[in-house]
Coordinates of N, CA and C and ligand atoms in Angstrom, one line a residue:
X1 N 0.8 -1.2 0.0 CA 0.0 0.0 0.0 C 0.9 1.2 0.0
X2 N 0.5 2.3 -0.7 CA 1.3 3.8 -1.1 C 1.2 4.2 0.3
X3 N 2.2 5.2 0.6 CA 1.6 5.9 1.9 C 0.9 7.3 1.1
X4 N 0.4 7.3 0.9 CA -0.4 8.3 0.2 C -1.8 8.1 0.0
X5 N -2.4 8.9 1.3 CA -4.1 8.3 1.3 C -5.0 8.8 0.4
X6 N -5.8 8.2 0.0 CA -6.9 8.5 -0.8 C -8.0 9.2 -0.1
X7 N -8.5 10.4 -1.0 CA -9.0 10.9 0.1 C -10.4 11.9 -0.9
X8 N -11.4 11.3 -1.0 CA -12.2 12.3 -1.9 C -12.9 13.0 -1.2
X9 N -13.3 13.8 -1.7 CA -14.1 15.2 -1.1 C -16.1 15.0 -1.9
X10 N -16.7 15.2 -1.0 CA -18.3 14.5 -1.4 C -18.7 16.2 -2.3
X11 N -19.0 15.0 -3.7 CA -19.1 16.2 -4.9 C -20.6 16.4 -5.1
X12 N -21.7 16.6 -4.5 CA -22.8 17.1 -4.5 C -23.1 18.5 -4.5
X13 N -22.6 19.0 -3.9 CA -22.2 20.5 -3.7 C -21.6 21.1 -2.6
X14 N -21.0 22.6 -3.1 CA -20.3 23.3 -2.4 C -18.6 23.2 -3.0
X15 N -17.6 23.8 -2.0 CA -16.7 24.1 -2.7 C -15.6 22.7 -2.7
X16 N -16.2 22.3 -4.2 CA -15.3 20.8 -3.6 C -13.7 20.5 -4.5
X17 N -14.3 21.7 -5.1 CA -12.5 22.1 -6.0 C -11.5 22.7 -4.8
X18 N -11.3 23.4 -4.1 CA -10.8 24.3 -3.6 C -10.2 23.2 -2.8
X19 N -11.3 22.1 -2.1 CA -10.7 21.0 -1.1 C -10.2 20.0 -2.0
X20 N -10.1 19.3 -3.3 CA -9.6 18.6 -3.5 C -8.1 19.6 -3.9
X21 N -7.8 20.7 -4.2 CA -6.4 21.1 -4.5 C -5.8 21.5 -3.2
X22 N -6.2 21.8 -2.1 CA -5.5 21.9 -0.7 C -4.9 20.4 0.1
X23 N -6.4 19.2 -0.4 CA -5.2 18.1 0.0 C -4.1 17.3 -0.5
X24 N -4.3 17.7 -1.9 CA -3.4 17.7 -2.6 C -1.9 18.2 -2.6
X25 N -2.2 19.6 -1.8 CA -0.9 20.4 -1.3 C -0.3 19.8 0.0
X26 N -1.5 18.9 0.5 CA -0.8 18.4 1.8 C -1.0 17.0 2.1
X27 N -0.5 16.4 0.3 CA -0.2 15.4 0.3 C -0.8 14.1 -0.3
X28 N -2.4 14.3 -0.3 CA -2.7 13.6 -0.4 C -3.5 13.0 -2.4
X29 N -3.3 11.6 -2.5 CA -4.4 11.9 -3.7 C -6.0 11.8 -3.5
X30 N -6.2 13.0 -4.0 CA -7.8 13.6 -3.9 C -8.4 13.7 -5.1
X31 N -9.4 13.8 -4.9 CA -10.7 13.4 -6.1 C -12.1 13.2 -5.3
X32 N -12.8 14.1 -6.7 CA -14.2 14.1 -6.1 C -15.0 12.8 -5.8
X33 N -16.3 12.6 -5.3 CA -16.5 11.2 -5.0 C -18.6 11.9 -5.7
X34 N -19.2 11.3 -6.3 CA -20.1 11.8 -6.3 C -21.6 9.9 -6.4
X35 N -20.3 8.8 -6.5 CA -21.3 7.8 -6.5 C -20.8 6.5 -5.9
X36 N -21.0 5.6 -5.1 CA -20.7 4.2 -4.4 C -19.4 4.1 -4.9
X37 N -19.5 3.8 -5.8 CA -18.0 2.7 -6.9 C -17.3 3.8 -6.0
X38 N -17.2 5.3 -6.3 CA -16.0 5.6 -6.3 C -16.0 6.1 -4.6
X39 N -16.7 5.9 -4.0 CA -16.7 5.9 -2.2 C -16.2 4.6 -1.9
X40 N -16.1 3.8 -2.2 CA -15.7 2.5 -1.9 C -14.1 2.8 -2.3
X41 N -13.5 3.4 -3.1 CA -12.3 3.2 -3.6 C -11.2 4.4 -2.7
X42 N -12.3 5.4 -1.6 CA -11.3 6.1 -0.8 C -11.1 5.9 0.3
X43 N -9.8 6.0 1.1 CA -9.3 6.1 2.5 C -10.2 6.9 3.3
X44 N -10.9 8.1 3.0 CA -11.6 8.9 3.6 C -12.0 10.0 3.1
X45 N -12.8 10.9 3.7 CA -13.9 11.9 2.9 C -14.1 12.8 3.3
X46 N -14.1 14.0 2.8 CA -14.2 15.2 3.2 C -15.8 15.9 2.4
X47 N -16.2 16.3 3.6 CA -17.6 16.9 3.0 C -17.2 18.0 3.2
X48 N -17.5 19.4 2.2 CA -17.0 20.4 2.0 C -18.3 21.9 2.6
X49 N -17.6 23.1 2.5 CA -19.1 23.7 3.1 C -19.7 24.0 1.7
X50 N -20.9 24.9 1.9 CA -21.9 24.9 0.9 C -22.7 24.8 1.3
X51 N -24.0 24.1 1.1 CA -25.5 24.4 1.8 C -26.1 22.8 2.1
X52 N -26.0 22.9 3.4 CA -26.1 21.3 4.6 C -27.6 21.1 4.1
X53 N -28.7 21.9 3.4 CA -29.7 21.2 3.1 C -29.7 20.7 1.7
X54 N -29.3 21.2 0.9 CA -29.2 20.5 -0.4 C -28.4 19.5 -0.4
X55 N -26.9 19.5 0.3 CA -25.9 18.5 0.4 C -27.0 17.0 1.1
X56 N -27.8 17.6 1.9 CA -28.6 16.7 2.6 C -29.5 15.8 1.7
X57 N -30.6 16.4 0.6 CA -31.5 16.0 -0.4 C -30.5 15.4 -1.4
X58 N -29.5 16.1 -1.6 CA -28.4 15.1 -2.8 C -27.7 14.4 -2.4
X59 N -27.3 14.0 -1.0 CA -27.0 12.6 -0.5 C -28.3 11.2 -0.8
X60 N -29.4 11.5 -0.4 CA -30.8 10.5 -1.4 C -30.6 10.5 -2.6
X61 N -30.3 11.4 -2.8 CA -30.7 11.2 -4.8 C -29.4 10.2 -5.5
X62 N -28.5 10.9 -4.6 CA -27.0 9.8 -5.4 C -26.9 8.8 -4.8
X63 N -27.9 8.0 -3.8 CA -27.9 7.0 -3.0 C -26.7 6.9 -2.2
X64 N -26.2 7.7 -1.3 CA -24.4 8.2 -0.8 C -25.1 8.0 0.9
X65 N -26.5 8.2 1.0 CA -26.8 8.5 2.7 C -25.9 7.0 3.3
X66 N -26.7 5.8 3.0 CA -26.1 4.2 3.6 C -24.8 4.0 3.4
X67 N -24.1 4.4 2.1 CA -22.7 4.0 2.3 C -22.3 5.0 3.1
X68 N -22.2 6.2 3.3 CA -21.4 6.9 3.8 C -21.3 6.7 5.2
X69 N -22.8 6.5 5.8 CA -22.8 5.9 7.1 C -22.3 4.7 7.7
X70 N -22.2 4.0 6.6 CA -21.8 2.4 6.7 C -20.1 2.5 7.1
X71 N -19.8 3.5 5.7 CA -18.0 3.6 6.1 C -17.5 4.7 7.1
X72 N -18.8 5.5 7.7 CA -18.0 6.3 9.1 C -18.3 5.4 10.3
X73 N -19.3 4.0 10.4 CA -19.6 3.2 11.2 C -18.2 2.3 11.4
X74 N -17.4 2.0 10.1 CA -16.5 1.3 10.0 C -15.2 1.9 10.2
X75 N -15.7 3.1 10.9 CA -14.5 4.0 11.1 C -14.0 5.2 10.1
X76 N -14.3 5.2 9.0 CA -13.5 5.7 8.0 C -13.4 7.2 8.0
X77 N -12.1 7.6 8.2 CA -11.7 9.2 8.7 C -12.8 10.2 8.1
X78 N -13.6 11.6 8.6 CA -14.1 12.0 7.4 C -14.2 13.4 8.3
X79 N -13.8 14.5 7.6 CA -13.3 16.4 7.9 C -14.5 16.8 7.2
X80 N -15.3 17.5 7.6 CA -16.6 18.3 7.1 C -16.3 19.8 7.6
X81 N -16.0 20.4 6.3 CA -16.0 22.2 6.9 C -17.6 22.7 7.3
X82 N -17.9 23.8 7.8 CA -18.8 24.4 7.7 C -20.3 23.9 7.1
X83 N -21.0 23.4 5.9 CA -21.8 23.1 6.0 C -21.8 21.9 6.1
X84 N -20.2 20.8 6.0 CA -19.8 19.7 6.0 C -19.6 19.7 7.5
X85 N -19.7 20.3 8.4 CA -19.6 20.4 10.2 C -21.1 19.5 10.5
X86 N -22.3 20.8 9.7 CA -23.5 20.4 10.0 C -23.6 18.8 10.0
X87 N -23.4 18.5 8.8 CA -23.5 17.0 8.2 C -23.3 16.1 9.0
X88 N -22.0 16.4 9.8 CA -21.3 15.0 11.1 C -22.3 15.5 12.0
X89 N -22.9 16.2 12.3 CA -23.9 16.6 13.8 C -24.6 15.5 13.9
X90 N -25.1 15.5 15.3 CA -26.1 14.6 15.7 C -27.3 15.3 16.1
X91 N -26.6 16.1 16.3 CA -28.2 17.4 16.7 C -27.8 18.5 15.8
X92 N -28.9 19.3 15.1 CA -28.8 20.5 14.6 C -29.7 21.4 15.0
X93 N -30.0 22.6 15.4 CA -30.3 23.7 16.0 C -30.5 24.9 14.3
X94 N -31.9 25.4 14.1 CA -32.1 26.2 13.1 C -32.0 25.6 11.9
X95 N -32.4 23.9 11.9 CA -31.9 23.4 10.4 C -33.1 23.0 10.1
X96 N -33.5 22.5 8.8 CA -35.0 22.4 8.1 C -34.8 21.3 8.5
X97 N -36.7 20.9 9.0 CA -36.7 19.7 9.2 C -36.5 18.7 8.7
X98 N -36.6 18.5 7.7 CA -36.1 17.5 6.6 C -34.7 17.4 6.1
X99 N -34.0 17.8 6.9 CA -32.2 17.8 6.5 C -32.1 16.6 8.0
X100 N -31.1 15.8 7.0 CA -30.8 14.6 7.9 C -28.9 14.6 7.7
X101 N -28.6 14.5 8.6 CA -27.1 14.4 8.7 C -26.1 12.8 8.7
X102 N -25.5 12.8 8.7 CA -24.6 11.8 8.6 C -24.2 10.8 10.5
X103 N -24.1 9.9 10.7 CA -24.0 9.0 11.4 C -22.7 9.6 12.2
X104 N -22.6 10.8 13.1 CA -21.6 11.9 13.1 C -21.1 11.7 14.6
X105 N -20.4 13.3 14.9 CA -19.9 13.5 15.9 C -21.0 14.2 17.2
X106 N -21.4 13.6 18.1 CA -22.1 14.3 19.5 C -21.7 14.7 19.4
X107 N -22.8 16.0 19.2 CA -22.7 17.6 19.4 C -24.0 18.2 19.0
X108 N -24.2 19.3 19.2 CA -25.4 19.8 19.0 C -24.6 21.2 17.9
X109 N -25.1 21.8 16.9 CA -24.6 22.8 16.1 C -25.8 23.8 15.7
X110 N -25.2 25.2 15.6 CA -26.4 25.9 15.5 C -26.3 26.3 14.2
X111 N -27.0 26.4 12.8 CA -27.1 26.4 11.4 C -26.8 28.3 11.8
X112 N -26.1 28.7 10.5 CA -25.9 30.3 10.5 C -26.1 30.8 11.7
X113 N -25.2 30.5 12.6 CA -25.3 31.2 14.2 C -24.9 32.5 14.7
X114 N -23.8 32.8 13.6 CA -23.3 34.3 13.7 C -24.1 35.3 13.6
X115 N -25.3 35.1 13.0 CA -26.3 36.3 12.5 C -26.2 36.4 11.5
X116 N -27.3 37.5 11.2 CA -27.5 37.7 9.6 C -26.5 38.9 9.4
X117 N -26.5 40.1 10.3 CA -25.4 41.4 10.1 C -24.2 40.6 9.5
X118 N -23.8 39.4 10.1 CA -22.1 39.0 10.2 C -22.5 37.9 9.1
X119 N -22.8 37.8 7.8 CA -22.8 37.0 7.4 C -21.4 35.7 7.1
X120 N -20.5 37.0 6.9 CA -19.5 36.4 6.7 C -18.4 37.3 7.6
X121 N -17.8 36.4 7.9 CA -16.3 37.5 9.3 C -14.9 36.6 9.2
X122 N -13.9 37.2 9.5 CA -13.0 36.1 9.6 C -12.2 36.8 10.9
X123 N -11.3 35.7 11.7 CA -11.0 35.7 13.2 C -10.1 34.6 12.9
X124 N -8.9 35.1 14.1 CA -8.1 34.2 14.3 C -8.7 33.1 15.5
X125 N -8.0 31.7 15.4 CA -8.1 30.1 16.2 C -7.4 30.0 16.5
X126 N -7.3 29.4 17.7 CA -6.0 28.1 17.8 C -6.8 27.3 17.5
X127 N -5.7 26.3 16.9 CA -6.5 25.4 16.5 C -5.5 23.6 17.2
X128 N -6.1 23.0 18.6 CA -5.5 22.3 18.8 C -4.5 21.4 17.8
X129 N -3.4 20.9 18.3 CA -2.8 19.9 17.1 C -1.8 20.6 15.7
X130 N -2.0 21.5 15.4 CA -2.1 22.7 14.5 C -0.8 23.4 14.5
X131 N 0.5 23.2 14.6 CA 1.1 23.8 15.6 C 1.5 25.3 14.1
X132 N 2.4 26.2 14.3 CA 3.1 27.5 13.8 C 1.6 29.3 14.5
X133 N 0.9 29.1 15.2 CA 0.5 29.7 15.5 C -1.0 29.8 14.7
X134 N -2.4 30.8 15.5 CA -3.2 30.8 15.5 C -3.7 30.6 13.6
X135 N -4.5 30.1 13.4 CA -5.5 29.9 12.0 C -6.0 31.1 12.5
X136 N -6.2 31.2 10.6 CA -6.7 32.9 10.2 C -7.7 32.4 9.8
X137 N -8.9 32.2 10.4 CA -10.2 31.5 9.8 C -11.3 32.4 9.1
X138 N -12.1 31.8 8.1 CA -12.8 32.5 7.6 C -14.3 31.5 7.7
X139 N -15.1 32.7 8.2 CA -16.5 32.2 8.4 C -17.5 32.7 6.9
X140 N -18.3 31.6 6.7 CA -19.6 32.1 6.1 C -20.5 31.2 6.4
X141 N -21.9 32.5 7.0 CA -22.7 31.8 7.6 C -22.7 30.7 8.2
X142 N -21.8 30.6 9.1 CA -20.8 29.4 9.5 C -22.1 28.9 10.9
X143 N -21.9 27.4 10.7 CA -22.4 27.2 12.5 C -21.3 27.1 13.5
X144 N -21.9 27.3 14.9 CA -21.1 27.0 15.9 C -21.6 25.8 16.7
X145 N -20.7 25.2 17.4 CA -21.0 23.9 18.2 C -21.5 24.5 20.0
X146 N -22.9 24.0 20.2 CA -23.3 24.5 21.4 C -23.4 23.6 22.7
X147 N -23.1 22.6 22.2 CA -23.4 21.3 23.0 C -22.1 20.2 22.4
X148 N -20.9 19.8 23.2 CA -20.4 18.2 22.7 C -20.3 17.5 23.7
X149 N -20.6 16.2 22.9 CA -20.7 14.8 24.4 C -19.6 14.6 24.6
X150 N -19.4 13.8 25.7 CA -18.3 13.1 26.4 C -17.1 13.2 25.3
X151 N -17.6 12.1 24.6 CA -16.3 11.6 23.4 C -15.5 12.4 22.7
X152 N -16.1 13.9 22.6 CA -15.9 15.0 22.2 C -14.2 15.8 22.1
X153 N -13.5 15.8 21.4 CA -12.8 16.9 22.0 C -12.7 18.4 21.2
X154 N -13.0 19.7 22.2 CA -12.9 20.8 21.8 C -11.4 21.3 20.8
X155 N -11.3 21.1 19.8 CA -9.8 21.0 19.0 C -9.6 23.2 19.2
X156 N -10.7 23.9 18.4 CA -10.8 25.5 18.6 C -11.8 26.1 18.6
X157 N -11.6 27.3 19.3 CA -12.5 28.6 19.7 C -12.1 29.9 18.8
X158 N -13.3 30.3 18.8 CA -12.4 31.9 18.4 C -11.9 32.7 19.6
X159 N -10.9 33.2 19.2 CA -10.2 34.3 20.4 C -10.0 35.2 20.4
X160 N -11.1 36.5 19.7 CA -11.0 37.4 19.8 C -12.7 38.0 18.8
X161 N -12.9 39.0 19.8 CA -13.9 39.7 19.1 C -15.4 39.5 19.3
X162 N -16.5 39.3 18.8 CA -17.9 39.2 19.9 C -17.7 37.3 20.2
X163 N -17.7 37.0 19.1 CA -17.7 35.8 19.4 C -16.6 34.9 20.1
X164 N -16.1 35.7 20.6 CA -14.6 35.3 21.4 C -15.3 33.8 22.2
X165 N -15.0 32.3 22.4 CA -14.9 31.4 23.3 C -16.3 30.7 22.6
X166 N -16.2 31.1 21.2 CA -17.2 29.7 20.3 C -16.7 28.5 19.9
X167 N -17.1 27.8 20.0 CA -16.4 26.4 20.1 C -16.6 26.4 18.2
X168 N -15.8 25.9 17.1 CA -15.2 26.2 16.5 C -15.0 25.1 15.4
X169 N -14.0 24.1 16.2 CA -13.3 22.7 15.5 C -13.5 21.5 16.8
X170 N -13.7 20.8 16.1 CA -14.0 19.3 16.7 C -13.9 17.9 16.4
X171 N -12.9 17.2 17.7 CA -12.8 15.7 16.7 C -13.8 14.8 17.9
X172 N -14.0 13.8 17.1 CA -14.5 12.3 17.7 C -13.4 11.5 16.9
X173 N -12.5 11.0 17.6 CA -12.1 9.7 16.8 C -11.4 10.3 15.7
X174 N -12.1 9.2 14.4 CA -11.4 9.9 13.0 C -12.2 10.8 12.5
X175 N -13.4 11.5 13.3 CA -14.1 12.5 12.6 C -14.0 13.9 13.1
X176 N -13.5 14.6 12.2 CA -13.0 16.1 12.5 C -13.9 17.0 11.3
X177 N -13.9 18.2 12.5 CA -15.3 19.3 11.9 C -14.6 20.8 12.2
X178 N -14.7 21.5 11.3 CA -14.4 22.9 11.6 C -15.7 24.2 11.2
X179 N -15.6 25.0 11.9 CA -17.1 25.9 11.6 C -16.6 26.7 10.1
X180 N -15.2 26.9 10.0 CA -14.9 27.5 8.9 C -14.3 27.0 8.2
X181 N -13.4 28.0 6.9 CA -12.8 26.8 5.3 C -11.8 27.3 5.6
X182 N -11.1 26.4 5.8 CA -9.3 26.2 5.6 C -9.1 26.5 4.4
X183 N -10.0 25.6 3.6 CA -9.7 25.2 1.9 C -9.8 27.0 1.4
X184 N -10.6 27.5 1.7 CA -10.5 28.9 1.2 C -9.4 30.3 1.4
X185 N -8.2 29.5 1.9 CA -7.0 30.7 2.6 C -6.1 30.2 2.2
X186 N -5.8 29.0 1.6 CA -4.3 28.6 1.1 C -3.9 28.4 2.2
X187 N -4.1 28.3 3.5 CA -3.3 27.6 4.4 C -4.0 25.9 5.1
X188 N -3.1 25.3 4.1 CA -2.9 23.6 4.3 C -3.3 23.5 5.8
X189 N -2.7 24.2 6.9 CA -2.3 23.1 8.1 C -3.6 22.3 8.9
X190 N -5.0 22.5 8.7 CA -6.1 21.6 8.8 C -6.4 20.7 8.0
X191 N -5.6 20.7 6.7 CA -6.1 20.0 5.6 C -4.7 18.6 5.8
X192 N -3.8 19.1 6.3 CA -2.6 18.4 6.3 C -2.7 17.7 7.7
X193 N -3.5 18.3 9.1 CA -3.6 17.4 10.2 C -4.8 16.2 9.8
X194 N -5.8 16.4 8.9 CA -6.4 15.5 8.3 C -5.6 14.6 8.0
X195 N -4.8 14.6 6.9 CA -3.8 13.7 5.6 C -3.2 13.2 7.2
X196 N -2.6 13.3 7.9 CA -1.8 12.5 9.3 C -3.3 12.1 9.9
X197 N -4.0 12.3 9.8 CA -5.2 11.3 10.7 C -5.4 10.6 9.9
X198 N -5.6 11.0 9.0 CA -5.7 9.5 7.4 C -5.1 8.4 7.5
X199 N -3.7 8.4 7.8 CA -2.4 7.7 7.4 C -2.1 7.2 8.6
X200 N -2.6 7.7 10.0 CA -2.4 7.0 11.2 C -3.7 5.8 11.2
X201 N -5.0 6.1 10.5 CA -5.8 5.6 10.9 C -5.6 4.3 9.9
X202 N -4.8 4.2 9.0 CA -4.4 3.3 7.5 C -4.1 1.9 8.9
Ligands
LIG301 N1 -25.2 28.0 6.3 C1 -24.8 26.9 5.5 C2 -25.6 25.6 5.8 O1 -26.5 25.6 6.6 C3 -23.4 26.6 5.6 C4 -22.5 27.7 5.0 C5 -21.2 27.2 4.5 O2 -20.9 26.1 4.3 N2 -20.4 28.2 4.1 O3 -25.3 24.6 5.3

């Protein structure tokens, strides 16, 4: 086996270019995933942000809901940015009833929590694990995590500004969630702590 994980990014929607060329910078081979055959053929998966209710309705339609649950049951590593955060929840707060999420991380997540004024803001993180100094994060219509269970660990907060001490980034296991896009700042180092949770979890 290559040490070089496979790692597709769920192509239903949202920004799934931007994430297949960042893990790529940080190592890994990536490619979109949009049907079984080719979910079956990756190490792990990144759901990308974009809009957690449509991502929701076009997980049914490409028949992706059972496998994807099947292979995060079986463990299989999987990073969801921002609307891809919602997706791992187990509880959602402000989400249409009919949006169903993925077999995910305990936690409860609030859909567009920032407000409508702040649609979009960016703020520095620490970002546990992460190491050269705080993430320059960028929110849109980002949720935040208001609730995580036991299993939980808080990875970041923001640290500065109204929203100073929002819980942010979060792992269970092999499943890691951030409220914002790494993939949209050119800086790798979440996309690259992924690619090493990949390759530990091989
Ligand atoms: N508000 C979006 C949702 O509910 C997420 C926004 C994003 O991914 N940038 O899915």
């Amino acid at each position: 086996m290559s040490d070089t994980p496979v790692i597709g990014v769920l192509a239903l929607q949202g920004d799934v270019r931007e994430h297949v060329t960042a893990l790529a910078a940080a190592g890994a081979d990536a490619r979109p995933v949009r049907r079984p055959t080719e979910l079956d053929a990756v190490d792990a998966l990144v759901i990308p942000g974009g809009e957690s209710t449509t991502i929701s309705k076009l997980a049914d339609i490409f028949e992706l809901r059972d496998p994807i649950d099947k292979r995060i049951a079986g463990g299989m590593p999987v990073y969801g940015s921002c609307a891809g955060m919602i997706m791992l929840a187990t509880e959602v707060l402000d989400g249409r009833p009919d949006q169903r999420g993925f077999a995910g991380i305990e936690m409860t997540v609030r859909r567009n929590a920032f407000g409508r004024q702040v649609d979009s803001f960016e703020a520095p993180v620490d970002v546990t694990g992460v190491e050269g100094g705080p993430f320059h994060a960028v929110f849109i219509r980002a949720p935040w995590v208001e609730r995580v269970g036991a299993g939980v660990q808080v990875l970041g907060t923001v640290t500065e500004g109204p929203s100073a001490g929002r819980i942010v980034a979060v792992r269970q296991g092999n499943l890691l969630a951030t409220s914002f896009h790494p993939e949209l700042t050119g800086d790798t180092r979440v996309h690259a702590y992924f690619v090493d949770l990949v390759r530990t979890a091989r």
